[in-house]
PDB file of C-alpha atoms in Angstrom:
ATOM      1  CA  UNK D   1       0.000   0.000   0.000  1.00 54.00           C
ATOM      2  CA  UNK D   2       3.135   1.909   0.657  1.00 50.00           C
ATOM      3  CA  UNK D   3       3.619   2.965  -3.231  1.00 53.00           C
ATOM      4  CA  UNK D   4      -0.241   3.357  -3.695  1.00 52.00           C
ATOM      5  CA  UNK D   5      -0.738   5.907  -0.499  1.00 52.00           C
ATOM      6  CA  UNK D   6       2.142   7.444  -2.495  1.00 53.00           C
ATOM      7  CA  UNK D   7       0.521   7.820  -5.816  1.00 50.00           C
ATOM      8  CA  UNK D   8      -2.439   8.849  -4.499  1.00 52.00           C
ATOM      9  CA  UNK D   9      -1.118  11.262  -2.036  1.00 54.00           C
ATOM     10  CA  UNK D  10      -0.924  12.964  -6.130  1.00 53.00           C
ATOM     11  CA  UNK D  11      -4.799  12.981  -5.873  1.00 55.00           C
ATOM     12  CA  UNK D  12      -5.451  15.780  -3.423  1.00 54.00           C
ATOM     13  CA  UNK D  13      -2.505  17.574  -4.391  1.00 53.00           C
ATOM     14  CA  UNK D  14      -3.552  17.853  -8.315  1.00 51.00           C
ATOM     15  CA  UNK D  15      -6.913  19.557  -6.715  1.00 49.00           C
ATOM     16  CA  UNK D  16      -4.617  22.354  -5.585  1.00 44.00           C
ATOM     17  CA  UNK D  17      -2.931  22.986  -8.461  1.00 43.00           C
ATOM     18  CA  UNK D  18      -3.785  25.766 -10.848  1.00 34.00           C
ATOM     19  CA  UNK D  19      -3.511  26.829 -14.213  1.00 30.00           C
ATOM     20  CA  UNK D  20      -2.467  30.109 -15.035  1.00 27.00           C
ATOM     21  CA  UNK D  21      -5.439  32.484 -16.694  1.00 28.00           C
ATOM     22  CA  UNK D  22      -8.339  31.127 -14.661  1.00 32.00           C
ATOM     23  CA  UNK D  23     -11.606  32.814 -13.999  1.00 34.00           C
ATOM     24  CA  UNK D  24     -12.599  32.762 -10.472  1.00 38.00           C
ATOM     25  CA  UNK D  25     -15.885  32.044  -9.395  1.00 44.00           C
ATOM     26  CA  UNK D  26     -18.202  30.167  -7.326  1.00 54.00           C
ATOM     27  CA  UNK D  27     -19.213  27.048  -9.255  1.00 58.00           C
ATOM     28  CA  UNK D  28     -22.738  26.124  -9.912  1.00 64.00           C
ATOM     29  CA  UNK D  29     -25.384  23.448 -11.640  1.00 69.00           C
ATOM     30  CA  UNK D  30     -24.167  24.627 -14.806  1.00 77.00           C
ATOM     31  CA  UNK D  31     -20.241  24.873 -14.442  1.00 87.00           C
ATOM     32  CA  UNK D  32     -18.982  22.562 -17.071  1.00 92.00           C
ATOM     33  CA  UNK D  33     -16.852  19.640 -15.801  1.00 94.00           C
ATOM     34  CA  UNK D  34     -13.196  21.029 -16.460  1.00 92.00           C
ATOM     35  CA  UNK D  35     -13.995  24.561 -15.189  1.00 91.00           C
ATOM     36  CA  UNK D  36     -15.536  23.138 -12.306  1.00 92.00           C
ATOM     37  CA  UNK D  37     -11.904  21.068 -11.620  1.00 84.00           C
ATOM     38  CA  UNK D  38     -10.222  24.728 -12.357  1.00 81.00           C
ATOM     39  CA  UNK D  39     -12.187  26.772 -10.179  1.00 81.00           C
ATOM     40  CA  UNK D  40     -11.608  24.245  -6.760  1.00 80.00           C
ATOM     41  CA  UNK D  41      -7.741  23.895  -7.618  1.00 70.00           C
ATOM     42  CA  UNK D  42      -7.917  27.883  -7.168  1.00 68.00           C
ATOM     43  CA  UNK D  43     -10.088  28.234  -4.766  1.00 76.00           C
ATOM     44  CA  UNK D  44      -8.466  25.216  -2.833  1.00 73.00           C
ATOM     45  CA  UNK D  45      -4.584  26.756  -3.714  1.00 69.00           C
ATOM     46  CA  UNK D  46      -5.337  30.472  -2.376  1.00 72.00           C
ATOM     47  CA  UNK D  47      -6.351  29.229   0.956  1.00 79.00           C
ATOM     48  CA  UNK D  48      -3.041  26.775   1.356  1.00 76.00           C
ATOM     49  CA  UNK D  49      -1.022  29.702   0.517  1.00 74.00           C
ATOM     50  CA  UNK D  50      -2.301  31.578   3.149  1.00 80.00           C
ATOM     51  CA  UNK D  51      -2.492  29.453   5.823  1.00 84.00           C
ATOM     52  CA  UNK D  52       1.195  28.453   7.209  1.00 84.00           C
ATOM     53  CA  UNK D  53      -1.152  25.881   9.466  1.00 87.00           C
ATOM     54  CA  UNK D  54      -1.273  23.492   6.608  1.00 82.00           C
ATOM     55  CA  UNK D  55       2.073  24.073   5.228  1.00 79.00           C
ATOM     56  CA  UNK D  56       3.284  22.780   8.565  1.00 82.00           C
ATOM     57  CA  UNK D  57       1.120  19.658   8.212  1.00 79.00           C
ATOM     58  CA  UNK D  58      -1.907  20.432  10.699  1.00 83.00           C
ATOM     59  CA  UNK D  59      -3.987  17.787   9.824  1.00 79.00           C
ATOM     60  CA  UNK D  60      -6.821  18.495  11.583  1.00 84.00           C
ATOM     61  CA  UNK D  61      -6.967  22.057   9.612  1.00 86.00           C
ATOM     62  CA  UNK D  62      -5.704  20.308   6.268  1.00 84.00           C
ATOM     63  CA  UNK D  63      -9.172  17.606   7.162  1.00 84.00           C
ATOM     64  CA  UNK D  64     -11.679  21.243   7.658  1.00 88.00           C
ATOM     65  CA  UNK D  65     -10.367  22.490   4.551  1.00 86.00           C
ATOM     66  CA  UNK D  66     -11.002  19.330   2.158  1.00 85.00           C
ATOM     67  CA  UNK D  67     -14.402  18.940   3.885  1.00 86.00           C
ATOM     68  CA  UNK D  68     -14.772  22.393   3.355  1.00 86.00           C
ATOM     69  CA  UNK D  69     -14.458  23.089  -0.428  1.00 84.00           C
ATOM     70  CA  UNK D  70     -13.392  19.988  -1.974  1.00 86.00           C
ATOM     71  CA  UNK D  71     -15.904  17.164  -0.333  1.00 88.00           C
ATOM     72  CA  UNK D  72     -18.834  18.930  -1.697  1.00 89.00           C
ATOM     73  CA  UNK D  73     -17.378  18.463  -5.570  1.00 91.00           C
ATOM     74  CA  UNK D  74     -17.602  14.607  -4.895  1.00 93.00           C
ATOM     75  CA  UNK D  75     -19.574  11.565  -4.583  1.00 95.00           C
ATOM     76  CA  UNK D  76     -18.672   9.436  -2.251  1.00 94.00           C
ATOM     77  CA  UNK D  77     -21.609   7.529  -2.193  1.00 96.00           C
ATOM     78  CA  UNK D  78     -20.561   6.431  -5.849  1.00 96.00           C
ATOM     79  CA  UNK D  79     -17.103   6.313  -5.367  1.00 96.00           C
ATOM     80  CA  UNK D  80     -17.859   3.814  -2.360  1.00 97.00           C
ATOM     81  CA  UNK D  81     -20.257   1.542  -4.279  1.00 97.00           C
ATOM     82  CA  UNK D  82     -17.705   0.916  -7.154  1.00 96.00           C
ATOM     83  CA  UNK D  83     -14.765  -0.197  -4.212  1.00 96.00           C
ATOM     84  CA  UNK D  84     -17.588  -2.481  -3.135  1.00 96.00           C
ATOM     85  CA  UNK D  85     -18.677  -3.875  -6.570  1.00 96.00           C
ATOM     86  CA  UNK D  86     -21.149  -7.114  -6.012  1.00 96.00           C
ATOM     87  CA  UNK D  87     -20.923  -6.404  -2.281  1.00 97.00           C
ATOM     88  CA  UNK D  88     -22.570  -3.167  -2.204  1.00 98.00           C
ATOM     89  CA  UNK D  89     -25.992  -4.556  -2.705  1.00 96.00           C
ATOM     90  CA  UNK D  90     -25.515  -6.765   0.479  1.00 96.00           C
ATOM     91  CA  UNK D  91     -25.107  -3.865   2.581  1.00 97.00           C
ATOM     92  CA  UNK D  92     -27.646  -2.188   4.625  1.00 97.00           C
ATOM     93  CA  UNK D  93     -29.337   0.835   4.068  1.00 97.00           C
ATOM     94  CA  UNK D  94     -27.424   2.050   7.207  1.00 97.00           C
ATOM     95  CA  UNK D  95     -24.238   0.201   6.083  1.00 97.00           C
ATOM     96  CA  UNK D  96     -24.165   2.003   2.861  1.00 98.00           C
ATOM     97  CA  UNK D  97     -24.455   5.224   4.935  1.00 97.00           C
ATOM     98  CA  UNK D  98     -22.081   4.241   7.410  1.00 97.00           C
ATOM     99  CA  UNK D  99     -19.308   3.010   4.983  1.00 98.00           C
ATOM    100  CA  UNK D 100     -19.453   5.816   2.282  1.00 97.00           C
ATOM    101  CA  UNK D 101     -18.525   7.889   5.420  1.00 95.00           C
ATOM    102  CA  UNK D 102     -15.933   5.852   6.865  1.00 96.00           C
ATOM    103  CA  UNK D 103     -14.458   5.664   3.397  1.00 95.00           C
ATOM    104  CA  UNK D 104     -14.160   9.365   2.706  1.00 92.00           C
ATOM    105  CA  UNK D 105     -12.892   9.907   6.054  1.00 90.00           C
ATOM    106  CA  UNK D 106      -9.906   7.290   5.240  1.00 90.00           C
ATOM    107  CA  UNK D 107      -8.805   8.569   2.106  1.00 87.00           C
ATOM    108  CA  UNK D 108      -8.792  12.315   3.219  1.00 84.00           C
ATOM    109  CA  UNK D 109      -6.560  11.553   6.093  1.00 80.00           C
ATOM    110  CA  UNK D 110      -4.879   8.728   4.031  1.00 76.00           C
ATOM    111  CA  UNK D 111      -4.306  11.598   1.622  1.00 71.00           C
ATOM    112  CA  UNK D 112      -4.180  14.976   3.190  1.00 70.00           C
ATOM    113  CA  UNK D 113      -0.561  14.738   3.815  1.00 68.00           C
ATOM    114  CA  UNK D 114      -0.028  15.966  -0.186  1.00 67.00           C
ATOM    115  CA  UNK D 115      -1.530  19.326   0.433  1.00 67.00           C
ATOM    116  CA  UNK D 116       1.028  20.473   3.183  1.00 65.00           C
ATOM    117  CA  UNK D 117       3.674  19.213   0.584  1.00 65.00           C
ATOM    118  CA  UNK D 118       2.943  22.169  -2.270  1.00 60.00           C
ATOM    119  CA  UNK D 119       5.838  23.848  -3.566  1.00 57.00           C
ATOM    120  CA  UNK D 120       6.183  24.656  -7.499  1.00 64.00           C
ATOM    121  CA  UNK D 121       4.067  22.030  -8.892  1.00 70.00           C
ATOM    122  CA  UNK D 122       1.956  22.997 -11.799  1.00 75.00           C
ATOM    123  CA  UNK D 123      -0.928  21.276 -13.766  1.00 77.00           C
ATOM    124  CA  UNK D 124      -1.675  21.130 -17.303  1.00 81.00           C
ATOM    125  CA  UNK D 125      -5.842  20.925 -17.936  1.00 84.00           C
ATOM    126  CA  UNK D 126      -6.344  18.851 -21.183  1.00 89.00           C
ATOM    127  CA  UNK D 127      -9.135  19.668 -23.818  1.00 90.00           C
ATOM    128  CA  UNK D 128     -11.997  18.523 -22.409  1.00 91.00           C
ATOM    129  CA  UNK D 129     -13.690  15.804 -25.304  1.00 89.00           C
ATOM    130  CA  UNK D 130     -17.004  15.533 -24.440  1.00 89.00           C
ATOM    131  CA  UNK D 131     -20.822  15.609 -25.682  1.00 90.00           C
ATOM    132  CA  UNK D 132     -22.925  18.681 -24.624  1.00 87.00           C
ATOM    133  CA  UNK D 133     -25.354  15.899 -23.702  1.00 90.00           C
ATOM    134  CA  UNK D 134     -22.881  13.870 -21.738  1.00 94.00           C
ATOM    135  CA  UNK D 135     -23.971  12.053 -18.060  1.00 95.00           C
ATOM    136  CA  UNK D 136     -20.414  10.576 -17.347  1.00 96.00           C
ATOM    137  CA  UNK D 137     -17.178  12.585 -18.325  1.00 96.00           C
ATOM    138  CA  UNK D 138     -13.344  12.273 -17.959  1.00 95.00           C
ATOM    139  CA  UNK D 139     -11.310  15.530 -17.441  1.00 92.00           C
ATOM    140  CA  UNK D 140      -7.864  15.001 -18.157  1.00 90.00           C
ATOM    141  CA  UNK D 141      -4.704  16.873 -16.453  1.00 86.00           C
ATOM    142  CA  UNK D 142      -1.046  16.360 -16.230  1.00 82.00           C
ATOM    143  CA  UNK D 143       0.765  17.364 -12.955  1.00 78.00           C
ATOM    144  CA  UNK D 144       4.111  18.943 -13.387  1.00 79.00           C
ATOM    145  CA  UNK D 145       6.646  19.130 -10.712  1.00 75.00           C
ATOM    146  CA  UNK D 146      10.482  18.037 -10.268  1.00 76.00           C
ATOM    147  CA  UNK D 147      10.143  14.372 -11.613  1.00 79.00           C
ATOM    148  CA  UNK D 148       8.622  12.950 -14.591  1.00 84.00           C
ATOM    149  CA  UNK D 149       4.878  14.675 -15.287  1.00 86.00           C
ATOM    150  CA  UNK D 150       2.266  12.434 -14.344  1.00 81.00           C
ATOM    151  CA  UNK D 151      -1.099  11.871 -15.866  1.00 85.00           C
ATOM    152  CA  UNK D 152      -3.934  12.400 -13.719  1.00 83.00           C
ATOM    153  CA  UNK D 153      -7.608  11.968 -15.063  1.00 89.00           C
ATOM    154  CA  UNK D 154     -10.867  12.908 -13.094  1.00 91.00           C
ATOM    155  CA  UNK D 155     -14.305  10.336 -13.510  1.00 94.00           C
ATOM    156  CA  UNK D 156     -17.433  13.001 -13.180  1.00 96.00           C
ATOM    157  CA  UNK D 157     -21.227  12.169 -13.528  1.00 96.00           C
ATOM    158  CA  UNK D 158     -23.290  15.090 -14.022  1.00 95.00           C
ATOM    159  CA  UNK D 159     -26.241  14.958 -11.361  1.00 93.00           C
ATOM    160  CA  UNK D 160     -28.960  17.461  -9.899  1.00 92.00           C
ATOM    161  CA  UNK D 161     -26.553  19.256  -8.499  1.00 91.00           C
ATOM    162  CA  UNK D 162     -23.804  19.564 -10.533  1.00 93.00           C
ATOM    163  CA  UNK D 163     -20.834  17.828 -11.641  1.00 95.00           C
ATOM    164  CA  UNK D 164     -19.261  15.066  -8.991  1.00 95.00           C
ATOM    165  CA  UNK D 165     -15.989  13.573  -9.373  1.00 93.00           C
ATOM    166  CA  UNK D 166     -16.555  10.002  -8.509  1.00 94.00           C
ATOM    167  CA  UNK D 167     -12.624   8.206  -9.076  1.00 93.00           C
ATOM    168  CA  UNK D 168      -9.396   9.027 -10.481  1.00 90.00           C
ATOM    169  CA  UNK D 169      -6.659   7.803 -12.524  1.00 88.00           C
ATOM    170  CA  UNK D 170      -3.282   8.291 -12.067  1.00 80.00           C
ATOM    171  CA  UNK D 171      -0.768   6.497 -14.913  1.00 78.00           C
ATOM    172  CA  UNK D 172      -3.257   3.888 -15.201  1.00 85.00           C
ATOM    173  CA  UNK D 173      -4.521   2.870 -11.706  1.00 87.00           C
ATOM    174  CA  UNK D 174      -8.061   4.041 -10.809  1.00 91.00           C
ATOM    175  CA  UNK D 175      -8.892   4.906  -7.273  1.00 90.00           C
ATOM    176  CA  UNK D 176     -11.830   2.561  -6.858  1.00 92.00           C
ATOM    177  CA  UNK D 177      -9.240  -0.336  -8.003  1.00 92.00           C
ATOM    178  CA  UNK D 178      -6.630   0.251  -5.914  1.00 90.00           C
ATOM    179  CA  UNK D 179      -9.565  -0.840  -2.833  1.00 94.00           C
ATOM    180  CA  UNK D 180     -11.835  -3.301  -4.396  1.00 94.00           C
ATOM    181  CA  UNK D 181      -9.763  -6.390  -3.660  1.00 92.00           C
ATOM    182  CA  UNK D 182      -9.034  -4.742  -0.316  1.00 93.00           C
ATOM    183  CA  UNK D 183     -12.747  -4.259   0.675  1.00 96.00           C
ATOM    184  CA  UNK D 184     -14.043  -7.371  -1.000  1.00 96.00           C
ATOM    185  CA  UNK D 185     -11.223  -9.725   1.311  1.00 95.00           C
ATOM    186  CA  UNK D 186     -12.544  -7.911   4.572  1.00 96.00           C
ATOM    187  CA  UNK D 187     -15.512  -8.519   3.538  1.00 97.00           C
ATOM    188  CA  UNK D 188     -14.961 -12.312   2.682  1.00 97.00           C
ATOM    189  CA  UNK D 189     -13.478 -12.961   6.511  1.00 97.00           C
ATOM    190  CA  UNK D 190     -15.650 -10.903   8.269  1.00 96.00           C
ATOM    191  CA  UNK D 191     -18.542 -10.026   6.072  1.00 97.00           C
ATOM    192  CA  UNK D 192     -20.534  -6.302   5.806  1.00 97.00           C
ATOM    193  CA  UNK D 193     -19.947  -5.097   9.346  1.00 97.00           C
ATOM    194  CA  UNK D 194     -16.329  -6.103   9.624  1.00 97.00           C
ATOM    195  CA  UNK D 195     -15.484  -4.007   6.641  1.00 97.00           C
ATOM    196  CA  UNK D 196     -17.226  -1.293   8.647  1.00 97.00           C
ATOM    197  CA  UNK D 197     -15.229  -1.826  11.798  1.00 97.00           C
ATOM    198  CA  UNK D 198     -11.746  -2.077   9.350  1.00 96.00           C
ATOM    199  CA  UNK D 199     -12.044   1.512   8.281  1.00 97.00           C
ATOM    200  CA  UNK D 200     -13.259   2.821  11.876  1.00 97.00           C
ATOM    201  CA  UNK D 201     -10.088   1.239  13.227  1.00 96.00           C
ATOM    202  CA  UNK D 202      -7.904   2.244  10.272  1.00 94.00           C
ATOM    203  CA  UNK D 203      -9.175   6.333  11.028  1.00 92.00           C
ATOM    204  CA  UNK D 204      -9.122   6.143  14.411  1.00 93.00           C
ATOM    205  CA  UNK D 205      -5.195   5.093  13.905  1.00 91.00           C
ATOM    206  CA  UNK D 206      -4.647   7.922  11.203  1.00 84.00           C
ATOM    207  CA  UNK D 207      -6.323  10.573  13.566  1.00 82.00           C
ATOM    208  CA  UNK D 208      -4.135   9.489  16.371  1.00 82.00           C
ATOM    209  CA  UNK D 209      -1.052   9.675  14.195  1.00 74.00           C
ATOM    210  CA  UNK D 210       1.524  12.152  14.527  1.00 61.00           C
ATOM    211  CA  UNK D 211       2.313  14.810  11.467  1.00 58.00           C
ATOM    212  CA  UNK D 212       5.430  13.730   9.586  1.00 54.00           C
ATOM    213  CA  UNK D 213       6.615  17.183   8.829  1.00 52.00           C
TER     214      UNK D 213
END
């Protein structure tokens, strides 16, 4: 998991990363897909570079501020059914509930380390390719930094409320991947409820973790 965590620590970072010549604004129902990525990587970047907080690694302050104004720009409930796959329909009403929130919960403190790492990393936004009638889109960046560039692509699904980004890819791996097998062997041992307790125990051990910086 080591070189995933590492990957993916790429995830949260790419949402902070901005183009230059970007229109500010609060996004709405009708932001198109790639502006809507845009406008959180600016919105997102401004408030890192003001707060020395999350520079330092405060993760309890780096956790408000991806609730804050990135959380909203997903679906988790999605993103949490896929990692199931088969399993997902087994669940519970309640356990649905219960693990879509444990699961965000893991992979923003799995993750938030990448924001208090920001130094002179840029991102290139692809041409979106898309129909004007499309549900289901995939926006397409490239994150530039000190080592190679890496590709980084965004799954959305336009819903009543707007575009959500519901997995990612970076060179080739897809978020909900990178869990499935995870989720479904929990699950196999210890069935619905043990998956449950698994991610309580894993964020209870990554809130009682010490910063690395």
């Amino acid at each position: 998991m080591k070189s995933l965590k590492r990957i993916y620590s790429l995830v949260l970072t790419s949402l902070l990363l901005v183009s230059t010549a970007i229109v500010a604004h609060t996004p709405d129902q009708s932001t198109p897909p790639d502006a809507l990525i845009k406008m959180v990587v600016t919105d997102v970047m401004t408030t890192v570079k003001a707060d020395p907080d999350i520079q330092k690694g405060n993760i309890p302050r780096i956790v408000d501020l991806v609730e804050k104004k990135i959380v909203s720009y997903t679906n988790m409930r999605r993103t949490t059914e896929m990692a199931m796959g088969p399993n997902w329909k087994k669940a519970t009403p309640e356990q649905q509930a219960q693990l879509s929130l444990e699961f965000k919960n893991l992979l923003i403190r799995t993750y938030s380390g990448a924001l208090s790492q920001l130094r002179d990393q840029t991102v290139q936004f692809k041409s979106l390719r898309a129909a004007p009638d499309d549900k289901e889109v995939v926006v397409k960046t490239v994150v530039l930094g000190r080592g190679d560039p890496v590709p980084l692509d965004y799954r959305l699904e336009k819903t009543a409320n707007g575009w959500k980004v519901y997995d990612m890819n970076i060179m080739g791996v897809w978020l909900v991947e990178a869990y499935r097998n995870q989720f479904a062997n929990q699950i196999s041992q210890n069935g619905i409820e043990g998956l449950v307790k698994f991610l309580q125990d894993r964020n209870k051990q990554l809130a009682a973790a010490k910063p690395s910086n």
